[in-house]
Amino acid sequence: MVIREANGIPHVFALNTHDAWFLNGWLHAQDRLFQMDTNRRIAGGTLGEVLGTAALSNDVQLRTFGVRRAAEATFPLLGADARSALEAYSAGVNAYLQAHPGQLPPEYALLGINSIPPWTPVDSVSIA
């Protein structure tokens, strides 16, 4: 269960750790989806896909650094609890996206984007 204060601050009440991570993923998607997606695109060197050539030098640099590749290599090495938490978090983000089809934050409309890829545990590792 999530209770929000009058000023929008959420409080998560979960029966177990999985549900707490799931709800945090949902809430982050609800409140910070554009920021999350932008950060994963930066880390993956794919920001130019939405911003064009203005982001190309940044994309080349981040791909050279291999942030996404490092995240892909790191995720399987994490402990079971960490992997489980990241999977539950990702499920929460994706559940939010599925529950609100076509309701992306307004920044996406400015960029002409009407859908984004599902969130993955590696996305979270890449921006950590």
CSV table of C-alpha atoms in Angstrom, one decimal:
chain,number,residue,atom,x,y,z
A,1,MET,CA,0.0,0.0,0.0
A,2,VAL,CA,1.1,3.5,-0.7
A,3,ILE,CA,-0.1,6.6,1.1
A,4,ARG,CA,0.9,10.0,-0.2
A,5,GLU,CA,1.1,13.1,2.0
A,6,ALA,CA,-0.7,16.2,0.9
A,7,ASN,CA,2.5,17.4,-0.6
A,8,GLY,CA,2.9,14.2,-2.6
A,9,ILE,CA,5.6,12.4,-0.5
A,10,PRO,CA,4.8,8.7,-0.8
A,11,HIS,CA,5.0,6.2,2.1
A,12,VAL,CA,5.3,2.6,1.2
A,13,PHE,CA,3.8,-0.1,3.4
A,14,ALA,CA,4.7,-3.6,2.1
A,15,LEU,CA,4.3,-7.0,3.5
A,16,ASN,CA,7.6,-8.2,2.2
A,17,THR,CA,10.8,-6.9,0.5
A,18,HIS,CA,9.7,-7.9,-3.0
A,19,ASP,CA,6.5,-5.8,-2.7
A,20,ALA,CA,8.5,-2.9,-1.3
A,21,TRP,CA,10.9,-2.9,-4.3
A,22,PHE,CA,7.9,-3.4,-6.7
A,23,LEU,CA,6.1,-0.4,-5.2
A,24,ASN,CA,9.3,1.7,-5.4
A,25,GLY,CA,9.6,0.9,-9.1
A,26,TRP,CA,6.0,1.9,-9.6
A,27,LEU,CA,6.4,5.1,-7.7
A,28,HIS,CA,9.6,6.1,-9.4
A,29,ALA,CA,8.0,5.5,-12.8
A,30,GLN,CA,5.0,7.6,-11.7
A,31,ASP,CA,7.1,10.5,-10.5
A,32,ARG,CA,10.4,10.3,-12.4
A,33,LEU,CA,10.0,8.3,-15.6
A,34,PHE,CA,11.5,10.8,-18.0
A,35,GLN,CA,14.5,11.3,-15.7
A,36,MET,CA,15.0,7.5,-15.4
A,37,ASP,CA,14.7,7.0,-19.1
A,38,THR,CA,17.1,9.9,-19.9
A,39,ASN,CA,19.7,8.6,-17.4
A,40,ARG,CA,19.5,5.0,-18.9
A,41,ARG,CA,19.9,6.5,-22.4
A,42,ILE,CA,22.9,8.5,-21.2
A,43,ALA,CA,24.5,5.5,-19.6
A,44,GLY,CA,23.8,3.3,-22.6
A,45,GLY,CA,25.1,5.9,-25.1
A,46,THR,CA,21.7,6.1,-26.8
A,47,LEU,CA,20.6,9.6,-26.0
A,48,GLY,CA,21.1,10.7,-29.6
A,49,GLU,CA,18.2,8.4,-30.6
A,50,VAL,CA,15.9,11.0,-29.1
A,51,LEU,CA,17.9,14.2,-29.1
A,52,GLY,CA,19.7,13.8,-32.4
A,53,THR,CA,23.2,14.8,-33.3
A,54,ALA,CA,23.4,17.2,-30.3
A,55,ALA,CA,24.0,14.2,-28.1
A,56,LEU,CA,26.2,12.2,-30.4
A,57,SER,CA,29.6,13.1,-28.8
A,58,ASN,CA,28.2,12.2,-25.4
A,59,ASP,CA,26.9,8.9,-26.8
A,60,VAL,CA,30.3,8.0,-28.3
A,61,GLN,CA,32.0,8.8,-25.0
A,62,LEU,CA,29.6,6.7,-22.9
A,63,ARG,CA,29.8,3.8,-25.3
A,64,THR,CA,33.6,4.0,-25.2
A,65,PHE,CA,33.5,4.0,-21.4
A,66,GLY,CA,31.3,0.9,-21.6
A,67,VAL,CA,28.9,1.8,-18.8
A,68,ARG,CA,26.1,-0.4,-20.2
A,69,ARG,CA,28.5,-3.3,-20.9
A,70,ALA,CA,29.8,-3.1,-17.4
A,71,ALA,CA,26.2,-3.1,-16.0
A,72,GLU,CA,25.4,-6.2,-18.2
A,73,ALA,CA,28.5,-8.0,-16.8
A,74,THR,CA,27.8,-6.9,-13.2
A,75,PHE,CA,24.1,-7.9,-12.9
A,76,PRO,CA,24.7,-11.7,-13.0
A,77,LEU,CA,27.5,-11.4,-10.4
A,78,LEU,CA,25.2,-9.7,-7.9
A,79,GLY,CA,23.9,-11.7,-4.9
A,80,ALA,CA,20.5,-13.3,-5.1
A,81,ASP,CA,18.9,-10.7,-2.9
A,82,ALA,CA,20.2,-7.8,-5.0
A,83,ARG,CA,19.1,-9.4,-8.3
A,84,SER,CA,15.7,-10.1,-6.8
A,85,ALA,CA,15.3,-6.5,-5.6
A,86,LEU,CA,16.3,-5.2,-9.1
A,87,GLU,CA,13.9,-7.6,-10.8
A,88,ALA,CA,11.0,-6.6,-8.5
A,89,TYR,CA,11.8,-2.9,-9.0
A,90,SER,CA,11.8,-3.4,-12.8
A,91,ALA,CA,8.5,-5.2,-12.6
A,92,GLY,CA,7.1,-2.3,-10.7
A,93,VAL,CA,8.3,0.2,-13.4
A,94,ASN,CA,6.9,-2.0,-16.2
A,95,ALA,CA,3.6,-2.6,-14.4
A,96,TYR,CA,3.2,1.2,-14.1
A,97,LEU,CA,3.9,1.6,-17.9
A,98,GLN,CA,1.4,-1.2,-18.7
A,99,ALA,CA,-1.3,0.3,-16.5
A,100,HIS,CA,-0.9,3.7,-18.1
A,101,PRO,CA,-0.5,3.1,-21.9
A,102,GLY,CA,-0.1,6.2,-23.9
A,103,GLN,CA,0.3,8.3,-20.8
A,104,LEU,CA,4.0,9.2,-20.9
A,105,PRO,CA,5.2,12.4,-19.2
A,106,PRO,CA,4.8,15.6,-21.3
A,107,GLU,CA,8.5,15.8,-22.1
A,108,TYR,CA,8.1,12.8,-24.4
A,109,ALA,CA,5.5,14.6,-26.5
A,110,LEU,CA,7.9,17.5,-27.0
A,111,LEU,CA,10.4,14.9,-28.5
A,112,GLY,CA,7.7,13.1,-30.5
A,113,ILE,CA,8.1,9.9,-28.5
A,114,ASN,CA,5.0,7.9,-27.7
A,115,SER,CA,6.5,4.7,-26.3
A,116,ILE,CA,9.7,3.7,-24.5
A,117,PRO,CA,11.3,0.3,-24.0
A,118,PRO,CA,10.5,-1.7,-20.8
A,119,TRP,CA,12.7,-1.2,-17.8
A,120,THR,CA,15.3,-3.9,-17.0
A,121,PRO,CA,17.4,-4.7,-14.0
A,122,VAL,CA,20.5,-3.8,-16.1
A,123,ASP,CA,19.0,-0.3,-16.6
A,124,SER,CA,19.0,0.2,-12.9
A,125,VAL,CA,22.6,-1.1,-12.5
A,126,SER,CA,23.8,1.1,-15.4
A,127,ILE,CA,22.6,4.3,-13.7
A,128,ALA,CA,23.6,3.3,-10.2
